[in-house]
mmCIF file of C-alpha atoms in Angstrom:
data_model
loop_
_atom_site.group_PDB
_atom_site.id
_atom_site.type_symbol
_atom_site.label_atom_id
_atom_site.label_comp_id
_atom_site.label_asym_id
_atom_site.label_seq_id
_atom_site.Cartn_x
_atom_site.Cartn_y
_atom_site.Cartn_z
ATOM 1 C CA UNK A 1 10.565 -20.585 5.040
ATOM 2 C CA UNK A 2 10.842 -23.087 7.784
ATOM 3 C CA UNK A 3 9.383 -23.236 11.405
ATOM 4 C CA UNK A 4 10.176 -19.903 12.549
ATOM 5 C CA UNK A 5 8.418 -16.221 12.587
ATOM 6 C CA UNK A 6 10.119 -13.620 10.752
ATOM 7 C CA UNK A 7 9.116 -9.899 11.847
ATOM 8 C CA UNK A 8 9.355 -7.251 9.462
ATOM 9 C CA UNK A 9 8.771 -3.485 10.545
ATOM 10 C CA UNK A 10 8.454 -0.275 8.458
ATOM 11 C CA UNK A 11 8.549 2.828 10.778
ATOM 12 C CA UNK A 12 9.009 6.072 8.957
ATOM 13 C CA UNK A 13 10.643 4.369 5.881
ATOM 14 C CA UNK A 14 13.077 2.265 8.022
ATOM 15 C CA UNK A 15 13.000 -1.487 8.177
ATOM 16 C CA UNK A 16 13.640 -3.543 11.055
ATOM 17 C CA UNK A 17 13.786 -7.117 10.799
ATOM 18 C CA UNK A 18 13.854 -9.845 13.364
ATOM 19 C CA UNK A 19 13.159 -13.503 14.519
ATOM 20 C CA UNK A 20 9.881 -14.087 16.693
ATOM 21 C CA UNK A 21 6.358 -12.637 16.639
ATOM 22 C CA UNK A 22 5.474 -8.629 16.657
ATOM 23 C CA UNK A 23 3.504 -7.828 19.861
ATOM 24 C CA UNK A 24 1.085 -6.051 17.883
ATOM 25 C CA UNK A 25 1.161 -6.763 14.128
ATOM 26 C CA UNK A 26 -0.854 -5.156 11.461
ATOM 27 C CA UNK A 27 -0.496 -8.299 9.205
ATOM 28 C CA UNK A 28 0.378 -11.958 9.758
ATOM 29 C CA UNK A 29 0.907 -13.977 6.783
ATOM 30 C CA UNK A 30 1.351 -17.641 7.116
ATOM 31 C CA UNK A 31 2.178 -20.109 4.433
ATOM 32 C CA UNK A 32 -0.379 -22.964 3.866
ATOM 33 C CA UNK A 33 1.897 -25.028 1.461
ATOM 34 C CA UNK A 34 5.730 -25.306 0.481
ATOM 35 C CA UNK A 35 5.069 -22.709 -2.338
ATOM 36 C CA UNK A 36 2.886 -20.259 -1.159
ATOM 37 C CA UNK A 37 4.719 -17.521 -0.006
ATOM 38 C CA UNK A 38 7.514 -18.164 -2.564
ATOM 39 C CA UNK A 39 4.827 -17.982 -5.653
ATOM 40 C CA UNK A 40 3.470 -14.878 -3.820
ATOM 41 C CA UNK A 41 6.902 -13.109 -3.437
ATOM 42 C CA UNK A 42 8.123 -13.648 -6.887
ATOM 43 C CA UNK A 43 5.146 -12.762 -8.508
ATOM 44 C CA UNK A 44 3.897 -16.337 -9.959
ATOM 45 C CA UNK A 45 0.613 -15.811 -8.024
ATOM 46 C CA UNK A 46 -1.204 -12.439 -6.969
ATOM 47 C CA UNK A 47 -2.339 -11.826 -3.106
ATOM 48 C CA UNK A 48 -5.901 -12.316 -4.521
ATOM 49 C CA UNK A 49 -5.015 -15.747 -5.911
ATOM 50 C CA UNK A 50 -2.901 -16.728 -2.883
ATOM 51 C CA UNK A 51 -5.834 -15.994 -0.496
ATOM 52 C CA UNK A 52 -8.429 -17.682 -2.870
ATOM 53 C CA UNK A 53 -6.814 -20.757 -3.398
ATOM 54 C CA UNK A 54 -5.388 -21.105 0.414
ATOM 55 C CA UNK A 55 -1.609 -21.055 -0.400
ATOM 56 C CA UNK A 56 -1.335 -18.479 2.237
ATOM 57 C CA UNK A 57 -3.534 -17.183 5.164
ATOM 58 C CA UNK A 58 -3.530 -13.645 6.983
ATOM 59 C CA UNK A 59 -4.677 -12.263 10.150
ATOM 60 C CA UNK A 60 -5.485 -8.553 9.689
ATOM 61 C CA UNK A 61 -6.570 -6.575 7.037
ATOM 62 C CA UNK A 62 -6.140 -8.470 3.754
ATOM 63 C CA UNK A 63 -5.657 -5.365 1.629
ATOM 64 C CA UNK A 64 -2.208 -5.098 3.486
ATOM 65 C CA UNK A 65 -1.058 -8.079 1.865
ATOM 66 C CA UNK A 66 -0.814 -6.499 -1.559
ATOM 67 C CA UNK A 67 1.239 -3.657 -0.085
ATOM 68 C CA UNK A 68 3.300 -6.327 1.748
ATOM 69 C CA UNK A 69 4.077 -8.051 -1.482
ATOM 70 C CA UNK A 70 4.876 -4.699 -3.336
ATOM 71 C CA UNK A 71 7.346 -3.872 -0.867
ATOM 72 C CA UNK A 72 9.121 -7.274 -0.478
ATOM 73 C CA UNK A 73 8.743 -8.887 -3.830
ATOM 74 C CA UNK A 74 11.838 -10.580 -4.918
#
């Protein structure tokens, strides 16, 4: 997605999107290769596979990656 930080926040069912880091994120997802996030978000790979093969890295509770993918899969 390039060299920027995309911030997604869901509060009481409302989505807020912005550019730049969140001051207290529950989960940070970082791509480790060009296809990591795309493969994850299109369903070509599962959250478990993406973590195991190192195509994405997370800070925070890794279990939240599954919820993130379910909410934002395209």
